[in-house]
Amino acid sequence: MLDGNLTGLKPSQIKALERIDRRRIPPDQVVTGDLARFLTELSRDIRRQLGIIVDRQGLILHVLVGDDREILIPDLSRFGLGRSRLRGLRCIHTHLKGEALSHDDLTDLALLRLDLMVAIAVGEEGLPGRVDYAHLLPDNPEGKTVEVLSASSVYDLHLDFSQFIDSLESEMERRMGETFDLSDTREKAILISAGCEARVELEDSLNELAELARTADVVVLDRVVQRTQKVNPRFLMGEGKIREVIIRALQQGATLLIFDQDLSPGQVRSISEMTEMKVIDRTQLILDIFARRAHTLDGKVQVEVAQLKYLMPRLLGKGTVMSRLMGGIGGRGPGETKLEIDRRRIRERLSRLEKQLESLSRGRRQRRQRRIRADVPIISIVGYTNAGKSTLLNALTQSTVFTEDLLFATLDTSTRRLRFPQEREVIITDTVGFIRKLPKSLLGAFKATLEELEDADLLLHVVDISAPRFEEHIAAVERILQDLDLGDLPRLLVFNKIDRVPAGEAAALCRRFEAIGVSALDRSTFESLLEELQRRFWPQESFDDGPEKDSLL
Ligand SMILES: Nc1nc2c(ncn2[C@@H]2O[C@H](COP(=O)(O)OP(=O)(O)OP(=O)(O)O)[C@@H](O)[C@H]2O)c(=O)[nH]1
Ligand SMILES: [Mg+2]
């Protein structure tokens, strides 16, 4: 296959170029003397660089014609990356002025994961001169990515290529095997954050991203934090820096880049153009988790609507970025539904789903009305994800809502009854956990579920006080409540997981925040919470004897 700028070439030259691919290089040689000479002579005649892309069998797959300074390598993504993340292809090209391997040559080598990048100088009379070549390095503590070597001529290039590439690959695999199990098929991610905030803030948010990644069953290989003066509109960070990050990620064996900041459709596109690794942002990761977690019809429909809305503006005409957004993480459709690639069909599907949501929400409204008519107080549990909301609901009502030490265990509201003495009862509902930077689109998607909060007579705001930054969690939840127009509802702060902090400290924090401490794992800690609930709902009655513990717990 002949690529590049052929204008102005004589038909005989084009024919000669087209015939190059009939040649074959023995697998143990980088390039034969004959072929090198053919390339340098023709290159001198047309005064342009010439290149070939060769596979490990020595077949020539592409012939490239450049200008006097560079050649452009066509898209090689169809060849895929092997286990060591090498492409199994090398690039051999001519340099007209005997210049060393350029920065672009080395970048191509690293970004495309070529076996070798070789430059042969066009010498006098078009004879092949010095050979410069570079190969990638296995992951190493210094973070060095390439090794550049040279030979005084092709005839002095005594490199047994097949042996060389075999041992390089095994070393690469050995190094990767030190950080992760090579047979593990889960996605391997590099977490990336770039922003103007203070480093601790970036790190903190990145820790949470790591938790999200763990929840999504992704292996995290490394983290990159880049403080920037100003956010780069195309790549989030500087172009050179992002390239460096991608090159390191590939070297470490990553398959996925996860950005802590939300990427604009344009940014996803520009970064994706540099690499075949999947590029996703925080929102997409959360969407992915939601997609795995949605169990009820409501939940599934809501997540799919959010996913489609997120993907729409990110579609390219041909669906190329799409296909990369799709596979595996960041593209998991909830349940059976496969996301469609066609934009028009997405639009149709969206409107169908939205109708479905509408009717689901009607059903919910009726159920709610019945509840309100029954005149039973409604308590909604809200709080940061993983605070222990579902555990508390279960413990209070002796039921079994799914709980787990992962983020977003709960996506669907569940409703239970809590009985008090003297035939009194309240209804308690559990909700989806909140999180910092919860994307607006997602909030919108869950509006239907969160609508139920409007009916609440009281919000139990559950906080995990063993979390290092629980105050920020409180603030994030408060902000989201404001966004949902629920800021005026009465609420009660419940500090959960007091078993994980020293008793004195827990008591002091509760006093300071006017909160009630509990450990959702230990029902004997519920007394003051239950008393407070009774006081709030039936204030005129006195409970001098205190709640009858046996009937309560
Ligand atoms: N030590 C301790 N662990 C708790 C306590 N309450 C809950 N947990 C644990 O915290 C984790 C999260 O609990 P969940 O009830 O799933 O939390 P959630 O707030 O419903 O989380 P999402 O639904 O994901 O938003 C689980 O592993 C619980 O066992 C507690 O009082 N003490
Ligand atoms: Mg839960």
PDB file of N, CA, C and O in Angstrom, residues 54-56 86-91 109 113-117 134-136 161 164-165 168-169:
ATOM      1  N   VAL A  54       7.105  -2.481   8.316  1.00  0.00           N
ATOM      2  CA  VAL A  54       7.432  -3.896   8.144  1.00  0.00           C
ATOM      3  C   VAL A  54       6.932  -4.688   9.352  1.00  0.00           C
ATOM      4  O   VAL A  54       7.068  -4.242  10.489  1.00  0.00           O
ATOM      5  N   ASP A  55       6.376  -5.866   9.095  1.00  0.00           N
ATOM      6  CA  ASP A  55       5.937  -6.672  10.237  1.00  0.00           C
ATOM      7  C   ASP A  55       7.029  -7.663  10.649  1.00  0.00           C
ATOM      8  O   ASP A  55       8.121  -7.674  10.079  1.00  0.00           O
ATOM      9  N   ARG A  56       6.737  -8.490  11.636  1.00  0.00           N
ATOM     10  CA  ARG A  56       7.794  -9.358  12.183  1.00  0.00           C
ATOM     11  C   ARG A  56       8.181 -10.490  11.234  1.00  0.00           C
ATOM     12  O   ARG A  56       9.241 -11.075  11.381  1.00  0.00           O
ATOM     13  N   LEU A  86       3.430  -3.957  22.316  1.00  0.00           N
ATOM     14  CA  LEU A  86       4.143  -3.541  21.111  1.00  0.00           C
ATOM     15  C   LEU A  86       3.259  -3.894  19.921  1.00  0.00           C
ATOM     16  O   LEU A  86       2.471  -4.824  19.972  1.00  0.00           O
ATOM     17  N   ARG A  87       3.465  -3.123  18.823  1.00  0.00           N
ATOM     18  CA  ARG A  87       2.553  -3.310  17.714  1.00  0.00           C
ATOM     19  C   ARG A  87       3.004  -4.404  16.754  1.00  0.00           C
ATOM     20  O   ARG A  87       2.259  -4.839  15.880  1.00  0.00           O
ATOM     21  N   GLY A  88       4.252  -4.816  16.880  1.00  0.00           N
ATOM     22  CA  GLY A  88       4.724  -5.850  15.953  1.00  0.00           C
ATOM     23  C   GLY A  88       5.055  -5.290  14.581  1.00  0.00           C
ATOM     24  O   GLY A  88       5.111  -6.021  13.596  1.00  0.00           O
ATOM     25  N   LEU A  89       5.241  -3.982  14.507  1.00  0.00           N
ATOM     26  CA  LEU A  89       5.574  -3.330  13.237  1.00  0.00           C
ATOM     27  C   LEU A  89       6.743  -2.393  13.456  1.00  0.00           C
ATOM     28  O   LEU A  89       6.861  -1.788  14.519  1.00  0.00           O
ATOM     29  N   ARG A  90       7.599  -2.264  12.474  1.00  0.00           N
ATOM     30  CA  ARG A  90       8.663  -1.269  12.591  1.00  0.00           C
ATOM     31  C   ARG A  90       8.611  -0.326  11.405  1.00  0.00           C
ATOM     32  O   ARG A  90       8.068  -0.662  10.351  1.00  0.00           O
ATOM     33  N   CYS A  91       9.185   0.848  11.607  1.00  0.00           N
ATOM     34  CA  CYS A  91       9.225   1.846  10.536  1.00  0.00           C
ATOM     35  C   CYS A  91      10.679   2.074  10.146  1.00  0.00           C
ATOM     36  O   CYS A  91      11.522   2.356  10.999  1.00  0.00           O
ATOM     37  N   LEU A 109       7.371   6.543  17.497  1.00  0.00           N
ATOM     38  CA  LEU A 109       7.784   5.246  18.025  1.00  0.00           C
ATOM     39  C   LEU A 109       7.010   4.915  19.304  1.00  0.00           C
ATOM     40  O   LEU A 109       6.458   3.827  19.460  1.00  0.00           O
ATOM     41  N   ARG A 113       3.749   2.615  19.517  1.00  0.00           N
ATOM     42  CA  ARG A 113       4.304   1.390  20.095  1.00  0.00           C
ATOM     43  C   ARG A 113       4.932   0.513  19.009  1.00  0.00           C
ATOM     44  O   ARG A 113       4.666  -0.701  18.915  1.00  0.00           O
ATOM     45  N   LEU A 114       5.791   1.132  18.173  1.00  0.00           N
ATOM     46  CA  LEU A 114       6.470   0.382  17.113  1.00  0.00           C
ATOM     47  C   LEU A 114       7.581  -0.478  17.708  1.00  0.00           C
ATOM     48  O   LEU A 114       8.104  -0.187  18.785  1.00  0.00           O
ATOM     49  N   ASP A 115       7.955  -1.527  16.980  1.00  0.00           N
ATOM     50  CA  ASP A 115       9.078  -2.362  17.404  1.00  0.00           C
ATOM     51  C   ASP A 115      10.384  -1.565  17.321  1.00  0.00           C
ATOM     52  O   ASP A 115      11.226  -1.642  18.209  1.00  0.00           O
ATOM     53  N   LEU A 116      10.536  -0.847  16.243  1.00  0.00           N
ATOM     54  CA  LEU A 116      11.754  -0.055  16.017  1.00  0.00           C
ATOM     55  C   LEU A 116      11.413   1.151  15.162  1.00  0.00           C
ATOM     56  O   LEU A 116      10.485   1.103  14.356  1.00  0.00           O
ATOM     57  N   MET A 117      12.181   2.224  15.350  1.00  0.00           N
ATOM     58  CA  MET A 117      12.132   3.347  14.410  1.00  0.00           C
ATOM     59  C   MET A 117      13.551   3.450  13.852  1.00  0.00           C
ATOM     60  O   MET A 117      14.510   3.614  14.612  1.00  0.00           O
ATOM     61  N   ALA A 134      15.965   3.347  17.104  1.00  0.00           N
ATOM     62  CA  ALA A 134      15.528   3.497  18.499  1.00  0.00           C
ATOM     63  C   ALA A 134      14.480   2.452  18.801  1.00  0.00           C
ATOM     64  O   ALA A 134      13.730   2.035  17.925  1.00  0.00           O
ATOM     65  N   HIS A 135      14.474   1.996  20.045  1.00  0.00           N
ATOM     66  CA  HIS A 135      13.420   1.079  20.474  1.00  0.00           C
ATOM     67  C   HIS A 135      12.888   1.530  21.824  1.00  0.00           C
ATOM     68  O   HIS A 135      13.515   2.324  22.529  1.00  0.00           O
ATOM     69  N   LEU A 136      11.712   1.005  22.186  1.00  0.00           N
ATOM     70  CA  LEU A 136      11.094   1.362  23.454  1.00  0.00           C
ATOM     71  C   LEU A 136      11.738   0.571  24.572  1.00  0.00           C
ATOM     72  O   LEU A 136      12.341  -0.479  24.337  1.00  0.00           O
ATOM     73  N   PHE A 161      17.269  -9.436  14.618  1.00  0.00           N
ATOM     74  CA  PHE A 161      16.030  -8.760  14.961  1.00  0.00           C
ATOM     75  C   PHE A 161      15.048  -9.648  15.718  1.00  0.00           C
ATOM     76  O   PHE A 161      14.504  -9.243  16.742  1.00  0.00           O
ATOM     77  N   PHE A 164      16.198 -10.143  19.200  1.00  0.00           N
ATOM     78  CA  PHE A 164      16.130  -8.885  19.928  1.00  0.00           C
ATOM     79  C   PHE A 164      14.708  -8.579  20.386  1.00  0.00           C
ATOM     80  O   PHE A 164      14.450  -8.266  21.553  1.00  0.00           O
ATOM     81  N   ILE A 165      13.750  -8.716  19.459  1.00  0.00           N
ATOM     82  CA  ILE A 165      12.386  -8.312  19.792  1.00  0.00           C
ATOM     83  C   ILE A 165      11.768  -9.305  20.776  1.00  0.00           C
ATOM     84  O   ILE A 165      10.999  -8.917  21.658  1.00  0.00           O
ATOM     85  N   LEU A 168      13.161  -8.346  24.171  1.00  0.00           N
ATOM     86  CA  LEU A 168      12.587  -7.075  24.620  1.00  0.00           C
ATOM     87  C   LEU A 168      11.157  -7.293  25.128  1.00  0.00           C
ATOM     88  O   LEU A 168      10.775  -6.800  26.185  1.00  0.00           O
ATOM     89  N   GLU A 169      10.389  -8.069  24.357  1.00  0.00           N
ATOM     90  CA  GLU A 169       9.005  -8.325  24.769  1.00  0.00           C
ATOM     91  C   GLU A 169       8.922  -9.071  26.089  1.00  0.00           C
ATOM     92  O   GLU A 169       8.095  -8.740  26.940  1.00  0.00           O
TER      93      GLU A 169
END
